[in-house]
Amino acid sequence: MDRLAAEDMVMFVNAATTSTGQREFHSQAAEQRASLEFLHEYVAGNYRDLYAAVLALDINDLNAALITRRLLATSAEATPEQRAVEGRLIARRLAVMPPQRVYDLFHDLRRAGVNNRRTRAIIRDWLAARPDQAFDAVKYRQGLKRALRHAHVTPSRVAPALHDELGTFLFGGVAPRFRTPLLESWRRAHYEQAAIYDLPYTVAEGFAAKHGVDRSVFLAKIKPNLTRLESLRLRESANTDVDLAAMPLTRLATYVLSLPFADRVARRTELTAALRAAAVRTAGRNAGQWGRVAAVLDDSFSSYGSGVKRRRPLAVAVAGHYLLEALAAEYVPLWTSGATDPLMAHPRGTTPLGHRVLDALSHDPDRLLIISDGWDNSPPGLAGEVLRVWRTRLDPDRRVSATHLNPVYDAGDYDVKRLTPEVPTVGVRNAEDLPALVEFARFTEGRTGFADLSAHFTDRVTRFLETS
Amino acid sequence: MATLDLTGLTALPAQVWGAVRLVPLVRDRPVPGLRLHARLYGDEVGVVDLPDNTAYTAYIPHGFVATWSDSPAATYGTHLAPPTPTSTVRLRFHRRMARREERNRLRFLPLHLAVEGYLALHFNGPTVLWDEWSQRAIRRGLSPRAEQAYTGAQIEGLADALKIFEIHPDQCGVALYVADALAAAFVVPHPDDYRALHGTLLLDMYGELIHHYALLSTPVPAFHAFVDDTHVRSLADLRLAATRQSTEWATFHTTTMAAGLLDATYDIRRVYRAGRFTLSRFLPGFRPKEENHIGELITDQRGRTAYLKTFRLSESQIRRGHLLNTLATHDWHLATAAESLGTTPEAFGQRLTKAGFGHLLNPHTLATHRTRSHLTTP
């Protein structure tokens, strides 16, 4: 029973890390959604405590929102103690989630008719804790409005600093002018072009279109208001200055892979330096501590992902490559296509994972890492066989640690695709989480019990709540 | 009668999606001097004028253009036809199945070339005017002769299987299995051509048998690698065992899975000679209850296949070919043909009627046969 529970939880964590409910290479968005829906229902029904504790792990925002929603919708089933812990976990998680996703979650709660006292209190506290309510009112106008309505909160209660102007701003009424500068800019932006450059980019864009402002003029002037991601996205069209090295590693890899080959060649030094710097920053104290590392990295055609998750699996592999390079003392990367230049990575060809694993083992590493979606097809299942025979016959003492990191959720199996039971497989969303995931991998081997896993969860929850 | 020569092509491990199994065929080096590219025609009904004053009418969504030269050539690129209004059924007229467009460029209609060859089988009808044959059969032969097929888009799961298939960098062909029945083999001279033409498998036609198999079959299992670990002492042993998997698979594929296509002998007829390449089409022996493929191929001067496309006939199509062939070998004499099949002229007539050739028979003579057989059997 314990073993089953541990397996279920590991499966759920893998799913919550990888699945974003979007189309993947091998499955449609609807299949992903349905599969995830079932898994959430199953885990929430059977292991409510652990289900809530997963909020403390490195899961993705969609699943964090789904968990929160389900916990709030089923408040009646929880004991008072459970509710106290859940409340703190939810509050902490919402605090670290991007605001647009939280507003979406509140909208979902409203549509689902979830409006118990706990939900209203959580919405109220989150809104009150926002650093700048005027900014939220301008940028997330609809979201904020809905949230206030749904939680029955008076606007002045969440934003006392705004001199009671939030209510007027959101819900109408006569206001010749606002005392809050941002709200006043928004009012003036309706008829004055100069005022739109005080607003956030997404809002200003609408006003610019309304006034018919030339796109290049608009982009040049709005530059200071861009967020970090917006400036990365507009780098080519608006010529923004982006500190690439300060970007999160996987995001940077996605950006590099989105560039045409000619640009990657022309900017090779700059891009490589940025990737290396980001990797070293991510590695932190662990840099150079991992000994000899051999990595099998998947750049087969399926690493293209899908139109909505473009080149995501490949980006994780590229980011993983640079991170492992920083972590290892001696590093051998082996791409499935046989390519040697990670900057020019391109999803193409079959997945001869088995042969690459053999190549990797022949370098006699201390650690073997495989970043692949697990669709081993040339020949199918060879990687699993090679790893099995190697584990049972050639390395029974587990001298070499081997981990398979899988960026793709397999909707049919309710888990990420495994190569063999002999080697642990964990889901990966961002390459930055790689060291933590390699730690977590021991639970997926079936050699540790439920008690260990439970202790690990408690530990993570304590640390998660302390950092608030 | 000759067999197909697939020298230089090696089968790599299959990729499976649902009931569809795709076996990549790779070449070590591409065939020099010949390139293919696709030409899309849109949704009109195609009418092809044939040299013998007959016409071939079919849904022809695409054609191939072969370019040959003595030096290696670059792929020509694909062409999109301009959109046409679809309120009426439009006709597109093609002259000839294979037609030279320029000095070294040939346009042909893939698979239609082969299917037309099958439809034209003994198209002229009876060669001797026995009185079993109707006036219509004597005057007009088998015209009009019609067969039905499904486009790849109608084959359940084929579109998904082709979409997620991972093309090997050296791939020059594919063997397509549906529920482990060989549906089609497709070979091109150059990997870049294959990459460009991979999607046209969805525009091709497939027989009724394949359509039904795809609809009714459960997912086929993948051939998983298995390494016997009893003799593995070192990494080198393991590598040897892994390599053996690939060679074993290639042999298994050629000798077992594709045996129905490769072991059979074909009646190969030349259609066009393009430089040192020959475009031909072939017909099988029409053996009932066995695999029968029709198709077309381009061979080089040594007879090696540079281009191949096959169509698997369904059971009723094989039966029709078999009956026509039997009749032809016996100069269309009903009684002799029936005797060679070990049956009576009357039963043979019924078989012809069931196969859709009833209009060829003279009902009066058949009735006479029936009366006579009634009189002789007590």
PDB file of N, CA, C and O in Angstrom, chain A residues 415-467:
ATOM      1  N   ASP A 415       2.029   9.510 -16.983  1.00  0.00           N
ATOM      2  CA  ASP A 415       3.374   9.700 -16.439  1.00  0.00           C
ATOM      3  C   ASP A 415       4.276  10.107 -17.598  1.00  0.00           C
ATOM      4  O   ASP A 415       3.862  10.072 -18.748  1.00  0.00           O
ATOM      5  N   VAL A 416       5.505  10.459 -17.272  1.00  0.00           N
ATOM      6  CA  VAL A 416       6.469  10.653 -18.347  1.00  0.00           C
ATOM      7  C   VAL A 416       6.912   9.267 -18.820  1.00  0.00           C
ATOM      8  O   VAL A 416       6.865   8.303 -18.057  1.00  0.00           O
ATOM      9  N   LYS A 417       7.316   9.168 -20.074  1.00  0.00           N
ATOM     10  CA  LYS A 417       7.681   7.867 -20.642  1.00  0.00           C
ATOM     11  C   LYS A 417       9.018   7.405 -20.054  1.00  0.00           C
ATOM     12  O   LYS A 417       9.976   8.160 -20.018  1.00  0.00           O
ATOM     13  N   ARG A 418       9.045   6.159 -19.584  1.00  0.00           N
ATOM     14  CA  ARG A 418      10.261   5.603 -18.994  1.00  0.00           C
ATOM     15  C   ARG A 418      11.034   4.785 -20.005  1.00  0.00           C
ATOM     16  O   ARG A 418      10.461   4.266 -20.954  1.00  0.00           O
ATOM     17  N   LEU A 419      12.323   4.626 -19.765  1.00  0.00           N
ATOM     18  CA  LEU A 419      13.134   3.767 -20.629  1.00  0.00           C
ATOM     19  C   LEU A 419      13.175   2.353 -20.061  1.00  0.00           C
ATOM     20  O   LEU A 419      12.986   1.379 -20.764  1.00  0.00           O
ATOM     21  N   THR A 420      13.446   2.256 -18.758  1.00  0.00           N
ATOM     22  CA  THR A 420      13.525   0.960 -18.085  1.00  0.00           C
ATOM     23  C   THR A 420      13.318   1.181 -16.590  1.00  0.00           C
ATOM     24  O   THR A 420      13.657   2.256 -16.081  1.00  0.00           O
ATOM     25  N   PRO A 421      12.781   0.211 -15.885  1.00  0.00           N
ATOM     26  CA  PRO A 421      12.607   0.401 -14.437  1.00  0.00           C
ATOM     27  C   PRO A 421      13.942   0.517 -13.688  1.00  0.00           C
ATOM     28  O   PRO A 421      13.986   1.007 -12.563  1.00  0.00           O
ATOM     29  N   GLU A 422      15.037   0.073 -14.320  1.00  0.00           N
ATOM     30  CA  GLU A 422      16.348   0.070 -13.646  1.00  0.00           C
ATOM     31  C   GLU A 422      16.910   1.480 -13.468  1.00  0.00           C
ATOM     32  O   GLU A 422      17.778   1.691 -12.633  1.00  0.00           O
ATOM     33  N   VAL A 423      16.441   2.398 -14.322  1.00  0.00           N
ATOM     34  CA  VAL A 423      16.993   3.748 -14.261  1.00  0.00           C
ATOM     35  C   VAL A 423      15.862   4.720 -13.937  1.00  0.00           C
ATOM     36  O   VAL A 423      14.808   4.664 -14.557  1.00  0.00           O
ATOM     37  N   PRO A 424      16.055   5.584 -12.920  1.00  0.00           N
ATOM     38  CA  PRO A 424      14.973   6.498 -12.536  1.00  0.00           C
ATOM     39  C   PRO A 424      14.668   7.523 -13.619  1.00  0.00           C
ATOM     40  O   PRO A 424      15.572   7.995 -14.304  1.00  0.00           O
ATOM     41  N   THR A 425      13.393   7.830 -13.759  1.00  0.00           N
ATOM     42  CA  THR A 425      12.948   8.821 -14.738  1.00  0.00           C
ATOM     43  C   THR A 425      12.178   9.906 -14.006  1.00  0.00           C
ATOM     44  O   THR A 425      11.275   9.606 -13.232  1.00  0.00           O
ATOM     45  N   VAL A 426      12.551  11.151 -14.233  1.00  0.00           N
ATOM     46  CA  VAL A 426      11.790  12.257 -13.631  1.00  0.00           C
ATOM     47  C   VAL A 426      11.388  13.241 -14.706  1.00  0.00           C
ATOM     48  O   VAL A 426      12.078  13.404 -15.707  1.00  0.00           O
ATOM     49  N   GLY A 427      10.264  13.887 -14.476  1.00  0.00           N
ATOM     50  CA  GLY A 427       9.810  14.923 -15.391  1.00  0.00           C
ATOM     51  C   GLY A 427      10.599  16.195 -15.149  1.00  0.00           C
ATOM     52  O   GLY A 427      10.971  16.489 -14.019  1.00  0.00           O
ATOM     53  N   VAL A 428      10.862  16.941 -16.226  1.00  0.00           N
ATOM     54  CA  VAL A 428      11.608  18.186 -16.075  1.00  0.00           C
ATOM     55  C   VAL A 428      10.893  19.278 -16.856  1.00  0.00           C
ATOM     56  O   VAL A 428      10.432  19.065 -17.973  1.00  0.00           O
ATOM     57  N   ARG A 429      10.747  20.435 -16.224  1.00  0.00           N
ATOM     58  CA  ARG A 429      10.118  21.568 -16.912  1.00  0.00           C
ATOM     59  C   ARG A 429      11.206  22.562 -17.320  1.00  0.00           C
ATOM     60  O   ARG A 429      11.319  22.928 -18.463  1.00  0.00           O
ATOM     61  N   ASN A 430      12.021  22.972 -16.372  1.00  0.00           N
ATOM     62  CA  ASN A 430      13.123  23.887 -16.653  1.00  0.00           C
ATOM     63  C   ASN A 430      14.438  23.201 -16.334  1.00  0.00           C
ATOM     64  O   ASN A 430      14.548  22.525 -15.309  1.00  0.00           O
ATOM     65  N   ALA A 431      15.422  23.395 -17.190  1.00  0.00           N
ATOM     66  CA  ALA A 431      16.716  22.772 -16.955  1.00  0.00           C
ATOM     67  C   ALA A 431      17.335  23.267 -15.643  1.00  0.00           C
ATOM     68  O   ALA A 431      18.162  22.591 -15.043  1.00  0.00           O
ATOM     69  N   GLU A 432      16.888  24.445 -15.177  1.00  0.00           N
ATOM     70  CA  GLU A 432      17.440  24.996 -13.933  1.00  0.00           C
ATOM     71  C   GLU A 432      17.183  24.080 -12.741  1.00  0.00           C
ATOM     72  O   GLU A 432      17.943  24.084 -11.768  1.00  0.00           O
ATOM     73  N   ASP A 433      16.085  23.309 -12.791  1.00  0.00           N
ATOM     74  CA  ASP A 433      15.734  22.441 -11.662  1.00  0.00           C
ATOM     75  C   ASP A 433      16.523  21.145 -11.662  1.00  0.00           C
ATOM     76  O   ASP A 433      16.306  20.289 -10.805  1.00  0.00           O
ATOM     77  N   LEU A 434      17.415  20.980 -12.637  1.00  0.00           N
ATOM     78  CA  LEU A 434      18.090  19.703 -12.841  1.00  0.00           C
ATOM     79  C   LEU A 434      18.761  19.127 -11.586  1.00  0.00           C
ATOM     80  O   LEU A 434      18.527  17.958 -11.259  1.00  0.00           O
ATOM     81  N   PRO A 435      19.547  19.921 -10.843  1.00  0.00           N
ATOM     82  CA  PRO A 435      20.166  19.319  -9.642  1.00  0.00           C
ATOM     83  C   PRO A 435      19.133  18.809  -8.632  1.00  0.00           C
ATOM     84  O   PRO A 435      19.291  17.711  -8.101  1.00  0.00           O
ATOM     85  N   ALA A 436      18.057  19.590  -8.417  1.00  0.00           N
ATOM     86  CA  ALA A 436      17.010  19.156  -7.486  1.00  0.00           C
ATOM     87  C   ALA A 436      16.323  17.888  -7.986  1.00  0.00           C
ATOM     88  O   ALA A 436      15.995  16.992  -7.201  1.00  0.00           O
ATOM     89  N   LEU A 437      16.140  17.794  -9.295  1.00  0.00           N
ATOM     90  CA  LEU A 437      15.453  16.637  -9.867  1.00  0.00           C
ATOM     91  C   LEU A 437      16.297  15.374  -9.759  1.00  0.00           C
ATOM     92  O   LEU A 437      15.784  14.284  -9.521  1.00  0.00           O
ATOM     93  N   VAL A 438      17.599  15.527  -9.942  1.00  0.00           N
ATOM     94  CA  VAL A 438      18.482  14.374  -9.810  1.00  0.00           C
ATOM     95  C   VAL A 438      18.409  13.832  -8.368  1.00  0.00           C
ATOM     96  O   VAL A 438      18.423  12.630  -8.140  1.00  0.00           O
ATOM     97  N   GLU A 439      18.263  14.767  -7.406  1.00  0.00           N
ATOM     98  CA  GLU A 439      18.039  14.378  -6.018  1.00  0.00           C
ATOM     99  C   GLU A 439      16.735  13.598  -5.874  1.00  0.00           C
ATOM    100  O   GLU A 439      16.666  12.528  -5.290  1.00  0.00           O
ATOM    101  N   PHE A 440      15.688  14.173  -6.470  1.00  0.00           N
ATOM    102  CA  PHE A 440      14.351  13.599  -6.357  1.00  0.00           C
ATOM    103  C   PHE A 440      14.260  12.239  -7.045  1.00  0.00           C
ATOM    104  O   PHE A 440      13.431  11.391  -6.672  1.00  0.00           O
ATOM    105  N   ALA A 441      15.150  12.025  -8.034  1.00  0.00           N
ATOM    106  CA  ALA A 441      15.067  10.819  -8.864  1.00  0.00           C
ATOM    107  C   ALA A 441      15.110   9.533  -8.052  1.00  0.00           C
ATOM    108  O   ALA A 441      14.534   8.528  -8.444  1.00  0.00           O
ATOM    109  N   ARG A 442      15.768   9.567  -6.874  1.00  0.00           N
ATOM    110  CA  ARG A 442      15.897   8.322  -6.110  1.00  0.00           C
ATOM    111  C   ARG A 442      14.537   7.769  -5.697  1.00  0.00           C
ATOM    112  O   ARG A 442      14.374   6.578  -5.524  1.00  0.00           O
ATOM    113  N   PHE A 443      13.524   8.653  -5.591  1.00  0.00           N
ATOM    114  CA  PHE A 443      12.210   8.169  -5.186  1.00  0.00           C
ATOM    115  C   PHE A 443      11.519   7.404  -6.308  1.00  0.00           C
ATOM    116  O   PHE A 443      10.587   6.657  -6.073  1.00  0.00           O
ATOM    117  N   THR A 444      11.942   7.651  -7.557  1.00  0.00           N
ATOM    118  CA  THR A 444      11.258   7.005  -8.672  1.00  0.00           C
ATOM    119  C   THR A 444      11.811   5.618  -8.957  1.00  0.00           C
ATOM    120  O   THR A 444      11.318   4.921  -9.811  1.00  0.00           O
ATOM    121  N   GLU A 445      12.857   5.233  -8.240  1.00  0.00           N
ATOM    122  CA  GLU A 445      13.455   3.932  -8.510  1.00  0.00           C
ATOM    123  C   GLU A 445      12.721   2.796  -7.826  1.00  0.00           C
ATOM    124  O   GLU A 445      12.960   1.641  -8.102  1.00  0.00           O
ATOM    125  N   GLY A 446      11.842   3.156  -6.884  1.00  0.00           N
ATOM    126  CA  GLY A 446      11.118   2.125  -6.155  1.00  0.00           C
ATOM    127  C   GLY A 446      11.968   1.478  -5.081  1.00  0.00           C
ATOM    128  O   GLY A 446      11.621   0.448  -4.529  1.00  0.00           O
ATOM    129  N   ARG A 447      13.131   2.074  -4.758  1.00  0.00           N
ATOM    130  CA  ARG A 447      14.002   1.490  -3.733  1.00  0.00           C
ATOM    131  C   ARG A 447      13.808   2.195  -2.394  1.00  0.00           C
ATOM    132  O   ARG A 447      14.241   1.702  -1.363  1.00  0.00           O
ATOM    133  N   THR A 448      13.163   3.386  -2.455  1.00  0.00           N
ATOM    134  CA  THR A 448      12.892   4.093  -1.204  1.00  0.00           C
ATOM    135  C   THR A 448      11.422   3.920  -0.865  1.00  0.00           C
ATOM    136  O   THR A 448      10.592   3.780  -1.754  1.00  0.00           O
ATOM    137  N   GLY A 449      11.086   3.965   0.382  1.00  0.00           N
ATOM    138  CA  GLY A 449       9.707   3.722   0.801  1.00  0.00           C
ATOM    139  C   GLY A 449       8.891   4.991   0.863  1.00  0.00           C
ATOM    140  O   GLY A 449       9.359   6.088   0.555  1.00  0.00           O
ATOM    141  N   PHE A 450       7.661   4.815   1.296  1.00  0.00           N
ATOM    142  CA  PHE A 450       6.744   5.929   1.392  1.00  0.00           C
ATOM    143  C   PHE A 450       7.186   6.904   2.481  1.00  0.00           C
ATOM    144  O   PHE A 450       7.030   8.120   2.339  1.00  0.00           O
ATOM    145  N   ALA A 451       7.778   6.357   3.555  1.00  0.00           N
ATOM    146  CA  ALA A 451       8.203   7.203   4.677  1.00  0.00           C
ATOM    147  C   ALA A 451       9.225   8.232   4.222  1.00  0.00           C
ATOM    148  O   ALA A 451       9.137   9.418   4.567  1.00  0.00           O
ATOM    149  N   ASP A 452      10.191   7.768   3.396  1.00  0.00           N
ATOM    150  CA  ASP A 452      11.220   8.681   2.875  1.00  0.00           C
ATOM    151  C   ASP A 452      10.598   9.796   2.065  1.00  0.00           C
ATOM    152  O   ASP A 452      10.926  10.972   2.209  1.00  0.00           O
ATOM    153  N   LEU A 453       9.686   9.378   1.194  1.00  0.00           N
ATOM    154  CA  LEU A 453       9.040  10.346   0.303  1.00  0.00           C
ATOM    155  C   LEU A 453       8.263  11.371   1.123  1.00  0.00           C
ATOM    156  O   LEU A 453       8.329  12.573   0.886  1.00  0.00           O
ATOM    157  N   SER A 454       7.555  10.858   2.112  1.00  0.00           N
ATOM    158  CA  SER A 454       6.757  11.709   2.976  1.00  0.00           C
ATOM    159  C   SER A 454       7.649  12.715   3.709  1.00  0.00           C
ATOM    160  O   SER A 454       7.330  13.909   3.803  1.00  0.00           O
ATOM    161  N   ALA A 455       8.797  12.216   4.202  1.00  0.00           N
ATOM    162  CA  ALA A 455       9.741  13.097   4.893  1.00  0.00           C
ATOM    163  C   ALA A 455      10.253  14.173   3.941  1.00  0.00           C
ATOM    164  O   ALA A 455      10.385  15.349   4.308  1.00  0.00           O
ATOM    165  N   HIS A 456      10.540  13.745   2.695  1.00  0.00           N
ATOM    166  CA  HIS A 456      11.029  14.693   1.697  1.00  0.00           C
ATOM    167  C   HIS A 456      10.000  15.803   1.468  1.00  0.00           C
ATOM    168  O   HIS A 456      10.345  16.990   1.429  1.00  0.00           O
ATOM    169  N   PHE A 457       8.722  15.412   1.366  1.00  0.00           N
ATOM    170  CA  PHE A 457       7.652  16.392   1.150  1.00  0.00           C
ATOM    171  C   PHE A 457       7.579  17.362   2.324  1.00  0.00           C
ATOM    172  O   PHE A 457       7.489  18.565   2.133  1.00  0.00           O
ATOM    173  N   THR A 458       7.622  16.818   3.551  1.00  0.00           N
ATOM    174  CA  THR A 458       7.535  17.667   4.740  1.00  0.00           C
ATOM    175  C   THR A 458       8.679  18.682   4.743  1.00  0.00           C
ATOM    176  O   THR A 458       8.476  19.875   5.002  1.00  0.00           O
ATOM    177  N   ASP A 459       9.851  18.186   4.407  1.00  0.00           N
ATOM    178  CA  ASP A 459      11.030  19.038   4.365  1.00  0.00           C
ATOM    179  C   ASP A 459      10.852  20.176   3.360  1.00  0.00           C
ATOM    180  O   ASP A 459      11.089  21.351   3.664  1.00  0.00           O
ATOM    181  N   ARG A 460      10.378  19.789   2.160  1.00  0.00           N
ATOM    182  CA  ARG A 460      10.181  20.804   1.115  1.00  0.00           C
ATOM    183  C   ARG A 460       9.124  21.826   1.542  1.00  0.00           C
ATOM    184  O   ARG A 460       9.280  23.029   1.316  1.00  0.00           O
ATOM    185  N   VAL A 461       8.061  21.332   2.161  1.00  0.00           N
ATOM    186  CA  VAL A 461       6.987  22.233   2.584  1.00  0.00           C
ATOM    187  C   VAL A 461       7.515  23.221   3.622  1.00  0.00           C
ATOM    188  O   VAL A 461       7.280  24.433   3.538  1.00  0.00           O
ATOM    189  N   THR A 462       8.272  22.720   4.599  1.00  0.00           N
ATOM    190  CA  THR A 462       8.819  23.601   5.631  1.00  0.00           C
ATOM    191  C   THR A 462       9.690  24.681   5.007  1.00  0.00           C
ATOM    192  O   THR A 462       9.540  25.871   5.308  1.00  0.00           O
ATOM    193  N   ARG A 463      10.585  24.262   4.096  1.00  0.00           N
ATOM    194  CA  ARG A 463      11.472  25.232   3.469  1.00  0.00           C
ATOM    195  C   ARG A 463      10.691  26.247   2.641  1.00  0.00           C
ATOM    196  O   ARG A 463      10.988  27.437   2.634  1.00  0.00           O
ATOM    197  N   PHE A 464       9.652  25.742   1.961  1.00  0.00           N
ATOM    198  CA  PHE A 464       8.844  26.592   1.093  1.00  0.00           C
ATOM    199  C   PHE A 464       8.124  27.667   1.904  1.00  0.00           C
ATOM    200  O   PHE A 464       8.089  28.841   1.524  1.00  0.00           O
ATOM    201  N   LEU A 465       7.596  27.248   3.051  1.00  0.00           N
ATOM    202  CA  LEU A 465       6.843  28.198   3.863  1.00  0.00           C
ATOM    203  C   LEU A 465       7.770  29.158   4.597  1.00  0.00           C
ATOM    204  O   LEU A 465       7.409  30.307   4.850  1.00  0.00           O
ATOM    205  N   GLU A 466       8.967  28.709   4.928  1.00  0.00           N
ATOM    206  CA  GLU A 466       9.915  29.566   5.649  1.00  0.00           C
ATOM    207  C   GLU A 466      10.363  30.747   4.803  1.00  0.00           C
ATOM    208  O   GLU A 466      10.584  31.838   5.297  1.00  0.00           O
ATOM    209  N   THR A 467      10.529  30.484   3.478  1.00  0.00           N
ATOM    210  CA  THR A 467      11.084  31.537   2.620  1.00  0.00           C
ATOM    211  C   THR A 467      10.145  32.714   2.422  1.00  0.00           C
ATOM    212  O   THR A 467      10.516  33.701   1.823  1.00  0.00           O
TER     213      THR A 467
END
